Amino acid sequence: MAKKLKKEEEPKPVFRNEDADITVENRLKALYKLQKIESEIDKIRIIRGELPLQVEDLEDTIAGLTTRISKLDEQEKELEAEVSGYKNDIIDHQENIKKYETQQGKVKNNREFESLAKEIEFQQLEIQLCEKRIREANRNIEALKESVAKYNHELEEKQKDLEVKKSELDDILKDTSEKEAILTQKAEEEEKHVEDRYLTAFKRIRKNAKNGLAVVTVDRGSCGGCFNRIAHQRQMEIQMHKKIIVCEYCGRILVDDTISEEINNQATDIQQ
């Protein structure tokens, strides 16, 4: 019998930062350092506060007011064109009346005279109708002008507010944008030293945490994030650096003083 050929084994894929020689302590240091950098970025964004959103809201409001005023101006022009049209119609009706009156002086019988009289009466009614429509259009024009004046005043106030907010934001950005860019680059570089699964967990915890803290220290026997008491045995395990331990209450990654002190000594470099 022919021997079965052994299927050539394919090399196992090597993933980034999955080396077996990366110790838990080094993982914790990388995560804590990344947290320090992200916290510095968070502070900068807190300084900016809601100014970017306020500027964006004001710009949207101004754009909406500008569009509204433009539409009202168009309606006003349309009404003015209607008024002009009605005035021209009145002139035409008046000319018709003059023509019929002239014809009345030349008629030879009462039937023709009465027929022309009815035409004159009809033209007069048309003139009254045009005058009524002119009055209605003028009232609408006045209402539109009042609305435009009100919106223009509001637009002027919003533009003043926008200038102030933009000035405040520009001043803050001048002071912080360069620092934020440096810190963001450092964070991206530091992420390369964190394994994918831990980085994913880190970002998920940060997203769910109100203060953005995914990695916290043990402070006087309590979690530095939620301040719940940590059992003594668990504190010992955290100090041993044998495995990554999370708070059983808030899910944050816990580190001890030896790791935090080492990374905090590098804080000057992080803040530069």
Short mmCIF file of C-alpha atoms in Angstrom, two decimals:
data_model
loop_
_atom_site.label_atom_id
_atom_site.label_comp_id
_atom_site.label_asym_id
_atom_site.label_seq_id
_atom_site.Cartn_x
_atom_site.Cartn_y
_atom_site.Cartn_z
CA MET A 1 0.00 0.00 0.00
CA ALA A 2 1.17 3.44 -0.84
CA LYS A 3 2.09 5.50 2.13
CA LYS A 4 -0.06 8.49 2.76
CA LEU A 5 1.83 11.67 2.18
CA LYS A 6 1.84 13.91 5.19
CA LYS A 7 0.12 17.18 4.51
CA GLU A 8 2.65 19.94 4.69
CA GLU A 9 1.92 21.96 7.79
CA GLU A 10 1.28 25.62 7.12
CA PRO A 11 3.15 28.09 9.32
CA LYS A 12 1.00 29.57 12.05
CA PRO A 13 0.26 33.26 11.58
CA VAL A 14 2.17 35.61 13.84
CA PHE A 15 0.11 38.46 15.20
CA ARG A 16 1.44 41.86 16.24
CA ASN A 17 2.38 42.09 19.92
CA GLU A 18 1.46 38.48 20.63
CA ASP A 19 5.00 37.40 21.64
CA ALA A 20 5.05 34.99 24.52
CA ASP A 21 7.94 36.79 26.24
CA ILE A 22 5.84 39.90 26.92
CA THR A 23 5.28 39.79 30.65
CA VAL A 24 2.08 40.81 32.39
CA GLU A 25 4.05 43.56 34.12
CA ASN A 26 5.12 45.02 30.78
CA ARG A 27 1.54 44.82 29.51
CA LEU A 28 0.32 46.67 32.58
CA LYS A 29 3.02 49.33 32.18
CA ALA A 30 2.08 49.85 28.53
CA LEU A 31 -1.61 50.12 29.39
CA TYR A 32 -1.01 52.52 32.29
CA LYS A 33 1.28 54.70 30.16
CA LEU A 34 -1.34 54.79 27.41
CA GLN A 35 -3.94 55.78 30.02
CA LYS A 36 -1.73 58.64 31.23
CA ILE A 37 -1.39 59.99 27.69
CA GLU A 38 -5.13 59.65 26.98
CA SER A 39 -5.92 61.41 30.27
CA GLU A 40 -3.75 64.36 29.23
CA ILE A 41 -5.66 64.54 25.93
CA ASP A 42 -8.95 64.38 27.87
CA LYS A 43 -7.85 67.36 30.00
CA ILE A 44 -7.22 69.43 26.87
CA ARG A 45 -10.64 68.55 25.50
CA ILE A 46 -12.25 69.44 28.83
CA ILE A 47 -10.58 72.86 28.62
CA ARG A 48 -12.22 73.36 25.23
CA GLY A 49 -15.45 72.16 26.79
CA GLU A 50 -18.54 72.57 24.65
CA LEU A 51 -17.17 75.50 22.64
CA PRO A 52 -16.77 73.53 19.38
CA LEU A 53 -20.37 72.30 19.66
CA GLN A 54 -21.60 75.79 20.52
CA VAL A 55 -19.78 77.22 17.49
CA GLU A 56 -21.26 74.50 15.28
CA ASP A 57 -24.78 75.13 16.64
CA LEU A 58 -24.44 78.87 16.06
CA GLU A 59 -23.21 78.31 12.50
CA ASP A 60 -26.19 76.02 11.83
CA THR A 61 -28.57 78.59 13.34
CA ILE A 62 -27.08 81.40 11.25
CA ALA A 63 -27.32 79.29 8.10
CA GLY A 64 -30.97 78.54 8.90
CA LEU A 65 -31.79 82.21 9.55
CA THR A 66 -30.02 83.27 6.34
CA THR A 67 -32.02 80.74 4.33
CA ARG A 68 -35.27 81.83 5.99
CA ILE A 69 -34.59 85.52 5.31
CA SER A 70 -33.72 84.71 1.69
CA LYS A 71 -37.02 82.86 1.22
CA LEU A 72 -38.98 85.72 2.81
CA ASP A 73 -37.23 88.19 0.50
CA GLU A 74 -38.25 86.06 -2.47
CA GLN A 75 -41.87 85.99 -1.25
CA GLU A 76 -41.79 89.77 -0.84
CA LYS A 77 -40.52 90.22 -4.40
CA GLU A 78 -43.23 87.91 -5.70
CA LEU A 79 -45.92 89.90 -3.88
CA GLU A 80 -44.49 93.19 -5.17
CA ALA A 81 -44.61 91.74 -8.69
CA GLU A 82 -48.26 90.78 -8.10
CA VAL A 83 -49.05 94.33 -6.91
CA SER A 84 -47.38 95.73 -10.02
CA GLY A 85 -49.44 93.33 -12.13
CA TYR A 86 -52.69 94.36 -10.45
CA LYS A 87 -51.85 98.03 -10.99
CA ASN A 88 -51.27 97.37 -14.68
CA ASP A 89 -54.60 95.49 -14.80
CA ILE A 90 -56.34 98.53 -13.26
CA ILE A 91 -54.87 100.76 -15.98
CA ASP A 92 -56.15 98.35 -18.62
CA HIS A 93 -59.64 98.28 -17.05
CA GLN A 94 -59.70 102.09 -16.85
CA GLU A 95 -58.79 102.34 -20.53
CA ASN A 96 -61.54 99.86 -21.33
CA ILE A 97 -64.03 102.00 -19.39
CA LYS A 98 -62.99 105.08 -21.37
CA LYS A 99 -63.37 103.13 -24.60
CA TYR A 100 -66.85 101.84 -23.67
CA GLU A 101 -67.92 105.31 -22.55
CA THR A 102 -66.83 106.70 -25.91
CA GLN A 103 -68.77 103.96 -27.66
CA GLN A 104 -71.85 104.77 -25.61
CA GLY A 105 -71.94 108.24 -27.16
CA LYS A 106 -72.14 106.68 -30.59
CA VAL A 107 -74.77 103.96 -30.04
CA LYS A 108 -78.11 104.15 -31.88
CA ASN A 109 -80.34 102.17 -29.51
CA ASN A 110 -80.86 101.42 -25.81
CA ARG A 111 -79.85 97.76 -26.08
CA GLU A 112 -76.34 98.66 -27.24
CA PHE A 113 -76.13 101.37 -24.57
CA GLU A 114 -77.13 98.92 -21.79
CA SER A 115 -74.70 96.31 -23.11
CA LEU A 116 -71.86 98.82 -22.93
CA ALA A 117 -73.06 99.91 -19.46
CA LYS A 118 -72.74 96.31 -18.26
CA GLU A 119 -69.22 96.13 -19.69
CA ILE A 120 -68.32 99.33 -17.85
CA GLU A 121 -69.79 97.94 -14.63
CA PHE A 122 -67.81 94.72 -15.09
CA GLN A 123 -64.58 96.69 -15.60
CA GLN A 124 -65.31 98.71 -12.46
CA LEU A 125 -65.82 95.48 -10.47
CA GLU A 126 -62.52 94.18 -11.84
CA ILE A 127 -60.84 97.38 -10.68
CA GLN A 128 -62.31 96.95 -7.18
CA LEU A 129 -61.12 93.34 -7.11
CA CYS A 130 -57.61 94.38 -8.14
CA GLU A 131 -57.57 97.10 -5.47
CA LYS A 132 -58.67 94.54 -2.86
CA ARG A 133 -55.89 92.16 -3.91
CA ILE A 134 -53.38 95.02 -3.82
CA ARG A 135 -54.39 95.84 -0.23
CA GLU A 136 -54.08 92.16 0.78
CA ALA A 137 -50.69 91.86 -0.92
CA ASN A 138 -49.46 95.05 0.76
CA ARG A 139 -50.53 93.74 4.16
CA ASN A 140 -48.62 90.52 3.46
CA ILE A 141 -45.60 92.51 2.33
CA GLU A 142 -45.65 94.51 5.58
CA ALA A 143 -45.91 91.27 7.60
CA LEU A 144 -42.98 89.82 5.65
CA LYS A 145 -40.92 92.96 6.24
CA GLU A 146 -41.59 92.73 9.97
CA SER A 147 -40.52 89.07 9.96
CA VAL A 148 -37.38 89.87 7.98
CA ALA A 149 -36.52 92.70 10.38
CA LYS A 150 -36.98 90.36 13.34
CA TYR A 151 -34.86 87.60 11.78
CA ASN A 152 -32.19 90.10 10.72
CA HIS A 153 -31.95 91.33 14.30
CA GLU A 154 -31.69 87.74 15.54
CA LEU A 155 -29.11 86.99 12.84
CA GLU A 156 -27.04 89.98 13.90
CA GLU A 157 -27.08 88.83 17.54
CA LYS A 158 -26.14 85.26 16.58
CA GLN A 159 -23.28 86.51 14.41
CA LYS A 160 -21.95 88.55 17.35
CA ASP A 161 -22.18 85.48 19.60
CA LEU A 162 -20.40 83.40 16.95
CA GLU A 163 -17.55 85.88 16.71
CA VAL A 164 -17.07 85.78 20.48
CA LYS A 165 -17.24 81.96 20.64
CA LYS A 166 -14.88 81.58 17.68
CA SER A 167 -12.42 83.99 19.25
CA GLU A 168 -12.50 82.03 22.52
CA LEU A 169 -12.10 78.74 20.66
CA ASP A 170 -9.23 80.08 18.52
CA ASP A 171 -7.38 81.24 21.64
CA ILE A 172 -7.80 77.83 23.28
CA LEU A 173 -6.79 75.99 20.09
CA LYS A 174 -3.64 78.10 19.79
CA ASP A 175 -2.67 77.10 23.31
CA THR A 176 -3.61 73.43 23.08
CA SER A 177 -3.68 72.18 19.47
CA GLU A 178 0.06 71.59 19.21
CA LYS A 179 0.17 69.80 22.55
CA GLU A 180 -2.84 67.67 21.63
CA ALA A 181 -1.27 66.70 18.31
CA ILE A 182 1.95 65.60 20.06
CA LEU A 183 0.01 63.62 22.67
CA THR A 184 -2.20 62.02 20.02
CA GLN A 185 0.89 60.89 18.12
CA LYS A 186 2.40 59.51 21.34
CA ALA A 187 -0.83 57.65 22.08
CA GLU A 188 -0.80 56.10 18.60
CA GLU A 189 2.83 55.05 19.09
CA GLU A 190 2.08 53.62 22.52
CA GLU A 191 -0.85 51.61 21.15
CA LYS A 192 1.65 49.64 19.08
CA HIS A 193 3.08 48.25 22.32
CA VAL A 194 -0.30 46.97 23.50
CA GLU A 195 -1.69 43.65 22.28
CA ASP A 196 -4.79 43.89 20.12
CA ARG A 197 -7.14 42.18 22.58
CA TYR A 198 -5.98 44.36 25.47
CA LEU A 199 -6.18 47.50 23.34
CA THR A 200 -9.75 46.62 22.34
CA ALA A 201 -10.69 46.05 25.99
CA PHE A 202 -8.94 49.29 27.01
CA LYS A 203 -10.91 51.35 24.46
CA ARG A 204 -14.18 49.66 25.41
CA ILE A 205 -13.67 50.41 29.12
CA ARG A 206 -12.68 54.02 28.37
CA LYS A 207 -15.79 54.49 26.26
CA ASN A 208 -18.06 53.24 29.04
CA ALA A 209 -16.27 55.10 31.86
CA LYS A 210 -17.56 58.60 32.62
CA ASN A 211 -14.08 59.95 33.36
CA GLY A 212 -12.35 58.00 30.58
CA LEU A 213 -10.27 55.96 33.03
CA ALA A 214 -9.71 52.38 31.89
CA VAL A 215 -6.59 51.74 34.00
CA VAL A 216 -6.48 52.90 37.62
CA THR A 217 -4.28 52.41 40.65
CA VAL A 218 -5.18 50.76 43.92
CA ASP A 219 -5.52 53.65 46.35
CA ARG A 220 -5.57 52.76 50.06
CA GLY A 221 -6.96 49.37 49.32
CA SER A 222 -9.71 50.66 47.04
CA CYS A 223 -10.25 50.91 43.28
CA GLY A 224 -9.05 54.28 41.98
CA GLY A 225 -12.01 54.40 39.60
CA CYS A 226 -15.12 53.45 41.57
CA PHE A 227 -13.52 53.60 45.07
CA ASN A 228 -14.94 50.24 46.10
CA ARG A 229 -12.89 48.23 48.57
CA ILE A 230 -10.62 45.53 47.10
CA ALA A 231 -10.14 42.30 49.04
CA HIS A 232 -6.67 41.88 50.61
CA GLN A 233 -5.99 38.63 48.70
CA ARG A 234 -6.84 40.39 45.41
CA GLN A 235 -4.49 43.24 46.30
CA MET A 236 -1.72 40.70 46.75
CA GLU A 237 -2.46 39.21 43.34
CA ILE A 238 -2.32 42.69 41.75
CA GLN A 239 1.12 43.28 43.30
CA MET A 240 2.43 39.96 41.95
CA HIS A 241 1.89 41.00 38.29
CA LYS A 242 1.04 37.42 37.31
CA LYS A 243 -2.17 38.30 35.51
CA ILE A 244 -4.22 41.31 34.53
CA ILE A 245 -6.89 41.92 37.15
CA VAL A 246 -9.96 44.10 36.74
CA CYS A 247 -12.17 45.66 39.40
CA GLU A 248 -15.12 43.37 40.08
CA TYR A 249 -17.38 46.41 40.50
CA CYS A 250 -16.50 48.76 37.59
CA GLY A 251 -14.42 46.53 35.30
CA ARG A 252 -11.38 48.85 35.20
CA ILE A 253 -7.87 47.40 34.93
CA LEU A 254 -6.02 47.64 38.24
CA VAL A 255 -2.31 48.39 38.75
CA ASP A 256 -0.26 48.74 41.93
CA ASP A 257 2.03 51.54 43.14
CA THR A 258 5.24 50.07 41.69
CA ILE A 259 3.90 50.33 38.15
CA SER A 260 2.19 53.70 38.61
CA GLU A 261 5.30 55.26 40.23
CA GLU A 262 7.55 54.08 37.41
CA ILE A 263 5.27 55.51 34.73
CA ASN A 264 4.56 58.69 36.70
CA ASN A 265 8.30 59.36 36.78
CA GLN A 266 8.05 59.64 33.01
CA ALA A 267 5.14 62.13 33.24
CA THR A 268 7.39 65.07 32.42
CA ASP A 269 8.25 63.49 29.09
CA ILE A 270 4.57 62.76 28.37
CA GLN A 271 3.50 66.35 29.04
CA GLN A 272 6.20 67.90 26.84
#
